[in-house]
Amino acid sequence: MSADDDPEARIRDLERPLSDFARAAELTVPSAGAEGYAPPPRGRGIAVAVGAIAAALVIGAGVAVFLIAGGLTNTTPGHPSLPSGAAPAPSTAPIDVPAPPAEPSPAVPVPDSAVTVTIAGAGENKTVACAGNYVSVSGVSNTVVLTGQCAGVTVSGIGNIITVESTPRITASGLNNRITYRSGNPEVSTSGLDNVVERG
């Protein structure tokens, strides 16, 4: 019987190139201790899976505590809470609609604390419209008539005569000043000597 007729010999001949190739591959793969080669970490996939399971358990426990503590109950003061699965009844409570902001009256200007009208000098005779502003009068022997609504009036100096139509505050200092207001009941503050504030 020749080698071509023997099936086992034929199989050995066919397997020989495969075993030679495997032996050559083993020689080219570095061993675990070779320089520059680190073996793949073992158990890393298991650690990731265990971490994911632990995170899922923590999140699930948090959701359970939230639900048990009543985090999803629908309660409003004065209304009973609904049992789970119940549909809420339509609300019949009145709806509060905010009122539009009130506009200031055109007859009384809104005071602007940033604007102060200053009148100074000696022997002046003036009529000034307050228009909701603060007015400060100083100097000597001035006669001033203030019309409209003033935010506040301050008078200082000597011998000034002031007439105010309307103001919530009057402050007088200095010497011998006379302030007359025509309407309202202003808050009056005086200092100095012989200053008079009166209604007239």
XYZ file of N, CA, C and O in Angstrom:
800
model
N 0.859 -1.169 0.000
C 0.000 0.000 0.000
C 0.901 1.226 0.000
O 1.810 1.315 0.801
N 0.643 2.166 -0.878
C 1.482 3.346 -1.005
C 0.985 4.434 -0.066
O -0.109 4.356 0.496
N 1.803 5.497 0.090
C 1.449 6.601 0.999
C 0.222 7.324 0.500
O -0.560 7.851 1.275
N -0.004 7.296 -0.812
C -1.195 7.955 -1.333
C -2.437 7.168 -1.014
O -3.538 7.724 -0.943
N -2.305 5.861 -0.829
C -3.464 5.034 -0.549
C -3.761 4.985 0.949
O -4.872 4.612 1.326
N -2.793 5.279 1.799
C -3.014 5.207 3.254
C -3.693 6.502 3.709
O -3.110 7.591 3.651
N -4.932 6.442 4.188
C -5.637 7.658 4.604
C -4.980 8.310 5.810
O -4.957 9.538 5.921
N -4.469 7.565 6.726
C -3.851 8.168 7.907
C -2.591 8.929 7.525
O -2.306 10.007 8.058
N -1.835 8.411 6.602
C -0.642 9.117 6.145
C -1.045 10.412 5.444
O -0.396 11.454 5.585
N -2.134 10.354 4.703
C -2.603 11.546 3.995
C -3.035 12.609 4.998
O -2.739 13.786 4.831
N -3.706 12.212 6.073
C -4.153 13.169 7.088
C -2.939 13.785 7.769
O -2.895 14.996 8.016
N -1.924 12.962 8.097
C -0.728 13.505 8.727
C -0.042 14.516 7.820
O 0.463 15.526 8.277
N -0.016 14.226 6.493
C 0.593 15.171 5.565
C -0.183 16.508 5.536
O 0.402 17.582 5.417
N -1.493 16.419 5.638
C -2.315 17.645 5.628
C -2.161 18.440 6.934
O -2.202 19.666 6.936
N -1.999 17.725 8.046
C -1.902 18.410 9.344
C -0.522 19.035 9.553
O -0.392 19.965 10.337
N 0.485 18.578 8.912
C 1.830 19.044 9.127
C 1.954 20.546 8.831
O 2.530 21.286 9.632
N 1.442 21.115 7.734
C 1.569 22.558 7.511
C 0.840 23.368 8.591
O 1.294 24.434 8.976
N -0.280 22.865 9.108
C -0.996 23.590 10.164
C -0.187 23.625 11.444
O -0.120 24.643 12.133
N 0.427 22.524 11.811
C 1.209 22.502 13.036
C 2.460 23.355 12.890
O 2.900 24.001 13.841
N 3.053 23.415 11.681
C 4.205 24.284 11.467
C 3.803 25.758 11.603
O 4.528 26.576 12.176
N 2.608 26.103 11.083
C 2.123 27.491 11.191
C 1.846 27.876 12.650
O 2.192 28.959 13.103
N 1.266 26.959 13.408
C 0.978 27.227 14.822
C 2.267 27.398 15.593
O 2.379 28.265 16.461
N 3.275 26.600 15.314
C 4.546 26.702 16.004
C 5.209 28.032 15.686
O 5.772 28.690 16.552
N 5.113 28.505 14.436
C 5.698 29.785 14.049
C 4.967 30.934 14.741
O 5.577 31.913 15.160
N 3.640 30.841 14.894
C 2.866 31.899 15.575
C 3.240 31.962 17.035
O 3.308 33.039 17.633
N 3.470 30.826 17.684
C 3.851 30.814 19.101
C 5.187 31.505 19.293
O 5.423 32.148 20.306
N 6.071 31.417 18.346
C 7.378 32.018 18.484
C 7.308 33.546 18.352
O 8.139 34.251 18.898
N 6.314 34.091 17.625
C 6.255 35.534 17.422
C 5.449 36.253 18.498
O 5.562 37.460 18.645
N 4.611 35.588 19.294
C 3.818 36.236 20.352
C 4.688 36.391 21.574
O 5.279 35.423 22.033
N 4.795 37.637 22.143
C 5.626 37.821 23.335
C 5.005 37.119 24.526
O 3.795 37.009 24.640
N 5.865 36.700 25.399
C 5.378 36.024 26.597
C 4.895 37.052 27.601
O 5.134 38.244 27.471
N 4.223 36.627 28.665
C 3.630 37.525 29.660
C 4.675 38.376 30.350
O 4.399 39.464 30.792
N 5.877 37.936 30.440
C 6.906 38.701 31.134
C 7.743 39.562 30.216
O 8.700 40.182 30.635
N 7.462 39.600 28.924
C 8.288 40.345 27.984
C 8.135 41.841 28.207
O 7.107 42.318 28.657
N 9.200 42.581 27.840
C 9.186 44.039 28.015
C 8.151 44.686 27.105
O 7.970 44.300 25.968
N 7.474 45.739 27.641
C 6.529 46.493 26.833
C 5.191 45.815 26.668
O 4.327 46.306 25.969
N 5.018 44.682 27.263
C 3.744 43.987 27.115
C 3.131 43.786 28.477
O 3.765 43.265 29.381
N 1.881 44.252 28.617
C 1.162 44.037 29.879
C 0.004 43.111 29.591
O -0.749 43.312 28.647
N -0.138 42.104 30.387
C -1.252 41.187 30.146
C -2.580 41.918 30.413
O -2.639 42.818 31.219
N -3.621 41.561 29.693
C -4.907 42.226 29.911
C -5.373 42.002 31.343
O -5.153 40.942 31.910
N -5.964 43.038 31.955
C -6.412 42.884 33.337
C -7.504 41.844 33.426
O -8.390 41.774 32.593
N -7.396 41.066 34.481
C -8.375 40.013 34.676
C -9.434 40.489 35.655
O -9.150 41.194 36.595
N -10.648 40.165 35.427
C -11.717 40.490 36.353
C -12.264 41.903 36.168
O -13.124 42.337 36.916
N -11.771 42.658 35.183
C -12.247 44.039 34.995
C -13.702 44.038 34.545
O -14.496 44.853 34.981
N -14.054 43.169 33.671
C -15.442 43.070 33.208
C -16.385 42.734 34.347
O -17.505 43.235 34.440
N -15.921 41.899 35.255
C -16.745 41.525 36.413
C -16.933 42.726 37.325
O -18.033 42.983 37.812
N -15.869 43.534 37.526
C -15.963 44.715 38.386
C -16.948 45.726 37.811
O -17.738 46.341 38.532
N -16.926 45.910 36.494
C -17.862 46.840 35.855
C -19.291 46.348 36.032
O -20.199 47.127 36.345
N -19.515 45.078 35.852
C -20.862 44.520 35.995
C -21.351 44.658 37.435
O -22.503 45.041 37.682
N -20.478 44.389 38.409
C -20.865 44.512 39.825
C -21.171 45.976 40.151
O -22.141 46.294 40.842
N -20.370 46.927 39.633
C -20.621 48.349 39.866
C -21.956 48.782 39.289
O -22.703 49.547 39.896
N -22.287 48.323 38.085
C -23.563 48.678 37.455
C -24.731 48.136 38.256
O -25.743 48.819 38.459
N -24.615 46.924 38.743
C -25.694 46.323 39.557
C -25.850 47.109 40.857
O -26.973 47.415 41.285
N -24.726 47.495 41.504
C -24.802 48.258 42.758
C -25.461 49.616 42.521
O -26.293 50.071 43.309
N -25.112 50.293 41.423
C -25.722 51.597 41.122
C -27.213 51.454 40.892
O -28.013 52.274 41.364
N -27.626 50.415 40.184
C -29.059 50.188 39.942
C -29.792 49.941 41.251
O -30.911 50.440 41.455
N -29.179 49.222 42.169
C -29.816 48.963 43.467
C -29.957 50.249 44.280
O -30.991 50.495 44.911
N -28.919 51.107 44.268
C -28.981 52.373 45.019
C -30.071 53.276 44.452
O -30.854 53.876 45.185
N -30.142 53.391 43.130
C -31.170 54.229 42.502
C -32.560 53.676 42.804
O -33.485 54.421 43.141
N -32.719 52.373 42.707
C -34.013 51.759 43.011
C -34.430 51.994 44.454
O -35.594 52.286 44.744
N -33.473 51.912 45.385
C -33.786 52.166 46.800
C -34.190 53.617 47.010
O -35.121 53.925 47.756
N -33.511 54.557 46.330
C -33.862 55.969 46.453
C -35.266 56.240 45.946
O -36.048 56.979 46.559
N -35.633 55.655 44.813
C -36.982 55.842 44.268
C -38.015 55.256 45.224
O -39.064 55.850 45.473
N -37.726 54.093 45.794
C -38.666 53.474 46.727
C -38.864 54.344 47.961
O -40.003 54.531 48.424
N -37.796 54.909 48.502
C -37.914 55.781 49.677
C -38.729 57.024 49.329
O -39.577 57.469 50.088
N -38.500 57.597 48.155
C -39.248 58.784 47.712
C -40.743 58.480 47.626
O -41.574 59.242 48.083
N -41.072 57.336 47.032
C -42.487 56.978 46.893
C -43.126 56.668 48.241
O -44.270 57.063 48.495
N -42.402 56.002 49.117
C -42.945 55.676 50.440
C -43.138 56.938 51.265
O -44.125 57.097 51.981
N -42.218 57.910 51.137
C -42.305 59.145 51.911
C -43.395 60.067 51.383
O -43.652 61.112 51.946
N -44.040 59.724 50.301
C -45.142 60.551 49.804
C -44.690 61.605 48.833
O -45.316 62.651 48.717
N -43.623 61.363 48.111
C -43.116 62.351 47.183
C -44.048 62.638 46.021
O -43.982 63.675 45.416
N -44.945 61.717 45.711
C -45.833 61.928 44.580
C -47.278 62.152 44.995
O -48.173 62.063 44.175
N -47.521 62.426 46.267
C -48.898 62.705 46.672
C -49.282 64.083 46.220
O -48.475 64.992 46.208
N -50.522 64.263 45.868
C -51.021 65.537 45.364
C -51.897 66.154 46.435
O -53.089 65.888 46.499
N -51.294 66.945 47.336
C -52.072 67.566 48.399
C -51.967 69.065 48.275
O -50.928 69.600 47.950
N -53.069 69.731 48.511
C -53.156 71.182 48.524
C -53.818 71.558 49.826
O -54.757 70.881 50.244
N -53.363 72.618 50.504
C -54.016 73.000 51.748
C -55.518 73.187 51.531
O -55.950 73.861 50.617
N -56.309 72.525 52.378
C -57.759 72.629 52.277
C -58.379 71.579 51.385
O -59.594 71.494 51.271
N -57.537 70.757 50.703
C -58.053 69.708 49.827
C -57.482 68.372 50.300
O -56.307 68.271 50.603
N -58.303 67.307 50.329
C -57.787 66.001 50.757
C -56.869 65.414 49.695
O -56.973 65.738 48.522
N -55.968 64.544 50.133
C -55.089 63.883 49.179
C -55.863 62.768 48.496
O -56.809 62.213 49.041
N -55.457 62.435 47.282
C -56.146 61.430 46.496
C -55.488 60.081 46.703
O -54.271 59.978 46.743
N -56.282 59.019 46.797
C -55.672 57.688 46.850
C -55.034 57.378 45.503
O -55.419 57.935 44.483
N -54.069 56.459 45.511
C -53.370 56.183 44.268
C -54.337 55.591 43.257
O -55.191 54.782 43.593
N -54.212 56.021 42.020
C -55.069 55.526 40.960
C -56.346 56.324 40.791
O -57.065 56.132 39.834
N -56.672 57.226 41.725
C -57.907 58.002 41.613
C -57.669 59.195 40.710
O -56.623 59.803 40.727
N -58.675 59.528 39.923
C -58.567 60.691 39.033
C -58.926 61.942 39.819
O -59.881 61.937 40.593
N -58.186 63.035 39.663
C -58.502 64.252 40.405
C -59.798 64.875 39.894
O -60.090 64.850 38.702
N -60.562 65.434 40.838
C -61.803 66.114 40.479
C -61.465 67.485 39.922
O -60.471 68.085 40.311
N -62.286 68.003 39.012
C -61.997 69.347 38.496
C -62.089 70.380 39.598
O -62.954 70.303 40.459
N -61.199 71.352 39.556
C -61.136 72.372 40.596
C -62.236 73.401 40.389
O -62.483 73.855 39.286
N -62.896 73.753 41.513
C -63.920 74.797 41.460
C -63.460 76.029 42.221
O -64.232 76.949 42.419
N -62.206 76.041 42.650
C -61.691 77.182 43.406
C -61.558 78.386 42.481
O -61.211 78.242 41.310
N -61.859 79.577 42.991
C -61.729 80.766 42.146
C -60.267 81.026 41.805
O -59.379 80.756 42.599
N -60.054 81.545 40.637
C -58.695 81.854 40.179
C -58.422 83.323 40.482
O -59.204 84.194 40.116
N -57.318 83.548 41.180
C -56.937 84.924 41.505
C -56.245 85.548 40.297
O -55.201 85.086 39.867
N -56.849 86.589 39.772
C -56.259 87.323 38.656
C -55.710 88.623 39.210
O -56.444 89.395 39.820
N -54.405 88.870 39.061
C -53.843 90.102 39.616
C -54.435 91.331 38.925
O -54.644 91.341 37.721
N -54.685 92.337 39.729
C -55.223 93.591 39.198
C -54.112 94.344 38.482
O -52.950 94.263 38.873
N -54.454 95.067 37.435
C -53.409 95.850 36.763
C -52.892 96.929 37.695
O -53.616 97.403 38.567
N -51.624 97.317 37.545
C -51.067 98.332 38.440
C -51.807 99.659 38.269
O -52.166 100.053 37.165
N -52.031 100.290 39.397
C -52.743 101.569 39.378
C -51.844 102.653 38.800
O -50.670 102.740 39.136
N -52.404 103.450 37.931
C -51.640 104.558 37.365
C -51.720 105.744 38.311
O -52.746 105.976 38.949
N -50.629 106.502 38.433
C -50.672 107.652 39.326
C -51.661 108.691 38.823
O -51.881 108.846 37.636
N -52.266 109.374 39.754
C -53.227 110.412 39.419
C -52.511 111.550 38.692
O -51.442 111.981 39.107
N -53.081 112.044 37.596
C -52.396 113.116 36.872
C -52.360 114.426 37.652
O -51.545 115.288 37.401
N -53.264 114.576 38.647
C -53.302 115.822 39.408
C -52.135 115.907 40.390
O -51.700 116.987 40.751
N -51.640 114.732 40.858
C -50.549 114.727 41.836
C -49.346 114.044 41.193
O -49.345 112.841 41.003
N -48.304 114.798 40.830
C -47.126 114.182 40.217
C -46.418 113.244 41.191
O -46.470 113.445 42.396
N -45.795 112.209 40.636
C -45.049 111.261 41.463
C -43.706 111.882 41.812
O -42.962 112.307 40.931
N -43.359 111.963 43.123
C -42.076 112.569 43.504
C -40.906 111.752 42.977
O -40.956 110.546 42.966
N -39.879 112.447 42.558
C -38.649 111.809 42.106
C -37.533 112.272 43.028
O -37.145 113.428 43.014
N -37.046 111.333 43.865
C -36.059 111.713 44.879
C -34.730 112.145 44.251
O -33.902 112.725 44.915
N -34.534 111.875 42.971
C -33.266 112.224 42.338
C -33.229 113.693 41.897
O -32.189 114.202 41.560
N -34.410 114.367 41.872
C -34.460 115.734 41.370
C -34.747 116.698 42.513
O -35.733 116.546 43.230
N -33.879 117.685 42.708
C -34.079 118.737 43.708
C -33.916 120.088 43.013
O -32.903 120.346 42.377
N -34.951 120.909 43.158
C -34.897 122.261 42.601
C -34.274 123.158 43.663
O -34.754 123.212 44.795
N -33.207 123.873 43.327
C -32.499 124.730 44.281
C -32.712 126.194 43.924
O -32.488 126.597 42.780
N -33.141 126.956 44.934
C -33.339 128.404 44.756
C -32.441 129.096 45.771
O -32.524 128.828 46.970
N -31.554 129.971 45.303
C -30.619 130.660 46.198
C -30.463 132.101 45.737
O -30.874 132.470 44.642
N -29.876 132.899 46.594
C -29.619 134.286 46.218
C -30.019 135.227 47.338
O -30.237 134.810 48.482
N -30.176 136.510 46.996
C -30.559 137.524 47.976
C -31.585 138.443 47.330
O -31.379 138.946 46.216
N -32.717 138.634 48.023
C -33.755 139.533 47.541
C -34.481 139.043 46.309
O -35.077 139.833 45.586
N -34.477 137.761 46.031
C -35.161 137.210 44.857
C -36.669 137.135 45.125
O -37.113 136.925 46.254
N -37.462 137.240 44.064
C -38.917 137.101 44.148
C -39.315 136.157 43.012
O -39.302 136.562 41.844
N -39.669 134.870 43.347
C -39.886 133.851 42.315
C -41.146 133.053 42.602
O -41.538 132.857 43.753
N -41.743 132.533 41.517
C -42.812 131.537 41.592
C -42.305 130.312 40.840
O -41.900 130.415 39.677
N -42.318 129.143 41.512
C -41.754 127.915 40.936
C -42.789 126.805 41.038
O -43.397 126.606 42.102
N -43.010 126.048 39.947
C -43.879 124.865 39.958
C -43.063 123.672 40.464
O -42.015 123.347 39.903
N -43.549 123.038 41.529
C -42.804 121.908 42.123
C -42.768 120.697 41.201
O -41.739 120.042 41.085
N -43.907 120.370 40.596
C -44.006 119.209 39.695
C -43.502 117.927 40.353
O -42.865 117.099 39.718
N -43.778 117.761 41.667
C -43.394 116.538 42.370
C -41.946 116.470 42.783
O -41.487 115.434 43.253
N -41.181 117.541 42.641
C -39.758 117.531 42.990
C -39.538 118.058 44.413
O -40.416 118.673 45.008
N -38.358 117.823 44.941
C -37.924 118.431 46.192
C -37.471 119.860 45.878
O -36.933 120.118 44.800
N -37.676 120.774 46.840
C -37.257 122.164 46.649
C -36.402 122.585 47.832
O -36.766 122.339 48.992
N -35.266 123.212 47.545
C -34.375 123.727 48.575
C -34.208 125.226 48.346
O -33.780 125.650 47.269
N -34.553 126.016 49.377
C -34.440 127.472 49.292
C -33.412 127.925 50.315
O -33.472 127.541 51.490
N -32.458 128.734 49.867
C -31.445 129.267 50.777
C -31.139 130.704 50.370
O -31.610 131.189 49.345
N -30.372 131.401 51.175
C -30.007 132.779 50.849
C -30.607 133.751 51.845
O -30.976 133.373 52.966
N -30.762 135.002 51.426
C -31.205 136.066 52.322
C -32.368 136.825 51.681
O -32.287 137.232 50.513
N -33.440 136.999 52.450
C -34.600 137.823 52.069
C -35.193 137.474 50.709
O -35.499 138.347 49.901
N -35.368 136.180 50.440
C -36.006 135.729 49.209
C -37.498 135.520 49.460
O -37.905 135.068 50.531
N -38.328 135.839 48.485
C -39.758 135.564 48.552
C -40.058 134.579 47.429
O -39.863 134.883 46.250
N -40.532 133.354 47.812
C -40.730 132.275 46.841
C -42.118 131.683 47.034
O -42.523 131.373 48.159
N -42.856 131.514 45.921
C -44.151 130.837 45.927
C -43.965 129.520 45.182
O -43.532 129.514 44.018
N -44.292 128.393 45.854
C -44.149 127.056 45.268
C -45.542 126.533 44.952
O -46.359 126.350 45.850
N -45.831 126.287 43.674
C -47.148 125.813 43.262
C -47.110 124.322 43.000
O -46.061 123.744 42.716
N -48.283 123.689 43.107
C -48.391 122.250 42.860
C -47.916 121.448 44.049
O -47.715 121.956 45.154
N -47.730 120.155 43.813
C -47.310 119.209 44.863
C -45.790 119.122 44.881
O -45.170 118.767 43.891
N -45.202 119.458 46.043
C -43.755 119.307 46.239
C -43.499 118.010 46.988
O -44.269 117.622 47.865
N -42.391 117.326 46.678
C -42.023 116.112 47.412
C -41.525 116.455 48.805
O -41.671 115.672 49.738
N -40.969 117.629 48.988
C -40.466 118.091 50.271
C -39.854 119.470 50.083
O -39.399 119.806 48.995
N -39.875 120.293 51.153
C -39.333 121.650 51.078
C -38.335 121.839 52.206
O -38.633 121.534 53.371
N -37.143 122.338 51.871
C -36.110 122.653 52.851
C -35.767 124.140 52.702
O -35.456 124.595 51.602
N -35.827 124.863 53.834
C -35.539 126.305 53.811
C -34.422 126.578 54.806
O -34.469 126.125 55.952
N -33.401 127.314 54.349
C -32.312 127.719 55.235
C -31.933 129.154 54.882
O -32.453 129.731 53.927
N -31.067 129.761 55.641
C -30.659 131.136 55.363
C -31.307 132.101 56.345
O -31.704 131.713 57.451
N -31.504 133.355 55.902
C -32.005 134.403 56.806
C -33.133 135.173 56.118
O -32.980 135.636 54.980
N -34.274 135.305 56.846
C -35.375 136.170 56.419
C -36.064 135.771 55.134
O -36.570 136.635 54.415
N -36.139 134.514 54.787
C -36.824 134.051 53.584
C -38.317 133.872 53.878
O -38.708 133.422 54.958
N -39.164 134.206 52.910
C -40.618 134.026 53.042
C -41.041 133.061 51.935
O -40.914 133.361 50.741
N -41.556 131.885 52.341
C -41.890 130.826 51.397
C -43.366 130.489 51.553
O -43.861 130.298 52.670
N -44.070 130.356 50.440
C -45.452 129.886 50.440
C -45.498 128.597 49.622
O -45.042 128.566 48.464
N -46.047 127.518 50.236
C -46.078 126.196 49.603
C -47.531 125.785 49.419
O -48.313 125.843 50.377
N -47.886 125.342 48.221
C -49.255 124.880 47.988
C -49.501 123.560 48.705
O -50.464 123.416 49.438
N -48.615 122.540 48.516
C -48.802 121.239 49.155
C -47.473 120.493 49.200
O -46.741 120.462 48.207
N -47.181 119.873 50.351
C -45.973 119.056 50.516
C -46.130 118.166 51.740
O -46.780 118.552 52.711
N -45.541 116.994 51.745
C -45.632 116.133 52.927
C -44.590 116.456 54.002
O -44.738 116.054 55.145
N -43.503 117.202 53.645
C -42.434 117.491 54.612
C -41.905 118.910 54.435
O -41.648 119.345 53.313
N -41.700 119.585 55.584
C -41.076 120.913 55.568
C -39.967 120.916 56.609
O -40.187 120.546 57.764
N -38.763 121.331 56.200
C -37.625 121.442 57.109
C -37.136 122.882 57.057
O -36.836 123.399 55.982
N -37.066 123.521 58.229
C -36.622 124.920 58.290
C -35.441 125.044 59.227
O -35.438 124.487 60.324
N -34.410 125.774 58.796
C -33.244 126.049 59.633
C -32.772 127.460 59.319
O -33.284 128.113 58.415
N -31.835 127.942 60.049
C -31.337 129.291 59.813
C -31.971 130.282 60.786
O -32.260 129.943 61.937
N -32.279 131.509 60.293
C -32.727 132.593 61.169
C -33.889 133.356 60.525
O -33.790 133.783 59.380
N -34.978 133.472 61.290
C -36.101 134.343 60.926
C -36.724 134.013 59.556
O -37.058 134.903 58.779
N -36.877 132.712 59.250
C -37.534 132.277 58.012
C -39.009 132.005 58.305
O -39.365 131.534 59.392
N -39.881 132.291 57.327
C -41.321 132.077 57.514
C -41.819 131.220 56.348
O -41.726 131.618 55.188
N -42.398 130.024 56.680
C -42.907 129.102 55.662
C -44.399 128.924 55.923
O -44.819 128.579 57.031
N -45.213 129.134 54.890
C -46.660 128.967 54.994
C -47.081 127.887 54.006
O -46.709 127.946 52.830
N -47.838 126.887 54.490
C -48.354 125.850 53.586
C -49.869 126.025 53.501
O -50.538 126.371 54.462
N -50.446 125.759 52.328
C -51.860 126.012 52.091
C -52.745 124.794 52.314
O -53.919 124.948 52.642
N -52.248 123.584 52.108
C -53.084 122.391 52.287
C -52.264 121.248 52.862
O -51.037 121.263 52.837
N -52.974 120.252 53.362
C -52.332 119.063 53.916
C -51.898 119.257 55.347
O -52.180 120.270 55.991
N -51.214 118.263 55.856
C -50.710 118.279 57.228
C -49.265 117.765 57.183
O -48.985 116.621 57.547
N -48.331 118.580 56.720
C -46.957 118.100 56.521
C -46.237 117.826 57.835
O -46.561 118.365 58.880
N -45.234 116.985 57.726
C -44.320 116.718 58.842
C -43.340 117.890 58.880
O -42.687 118.194 57.879
N -43.255 118.562 60.038
C -42.463 119.793 60.145
C -41.275 119.564 61.066
O -41.403 118.988 62.147
N -40.106 120.023 60.614
C -38.896 119.952 61.424
C -38.226 121.329 61.373
O -37.933 121.839 60.289
N -38.005 121.934 62.556
C -37.375 123.264 62.591
C -36.144 123.250 63.482
O -36.071 122.505 64.455
N -35.188 124.085 63.125
C -34.007 124.309 63.945
C -33.565 125.742 63.688
O -34.139 126.432 62.855
N -32.609 126.231 64.397
C -32.179 127.606 64.229
C -32.944 128.538 65.167
O -33.396 128.117 66.226
N -33.163 129.807 64.743
C -33.775 130.807 65.622
C -34.879 131.549 64.894
O -34.694 131.999 63.755
N -36.051 131.659 65.549
C -37.207 132.420 65.053
C -37.703 131.946 63.679
O -38.123 132.776 62.845
N -37.680 130.680 63.408
C -38.250 130.136 62.181
C -39.708 129.743 62.453
O -40.006 129.115 63.475
N -40.631 130.107 61.558
C -42.059 129.849 61.758
C -42.558 129.045 60.577
O -42.360 129.416 59.412
N -43.270 127.930 60.887
C -43.948 127.133 59.857
C -45.400 127.061 60.271
O -45.732 126.620 61.378
N -46.326 127.523 59.395
C -47.746 127.557 59.756
C -48.610 127.373 58.520
O -48.170 127.577 57.387
N -49.877 127.010 58.775
C -50.840 126.881 57.690
C -51.454 128.246 57.428
O -51.759 128.993 58.345
N -51.676 128.562 56.180
C -52.272 129.857 55.876
C -52.954 129.909 54.555
O -52.957 129.030 53.765
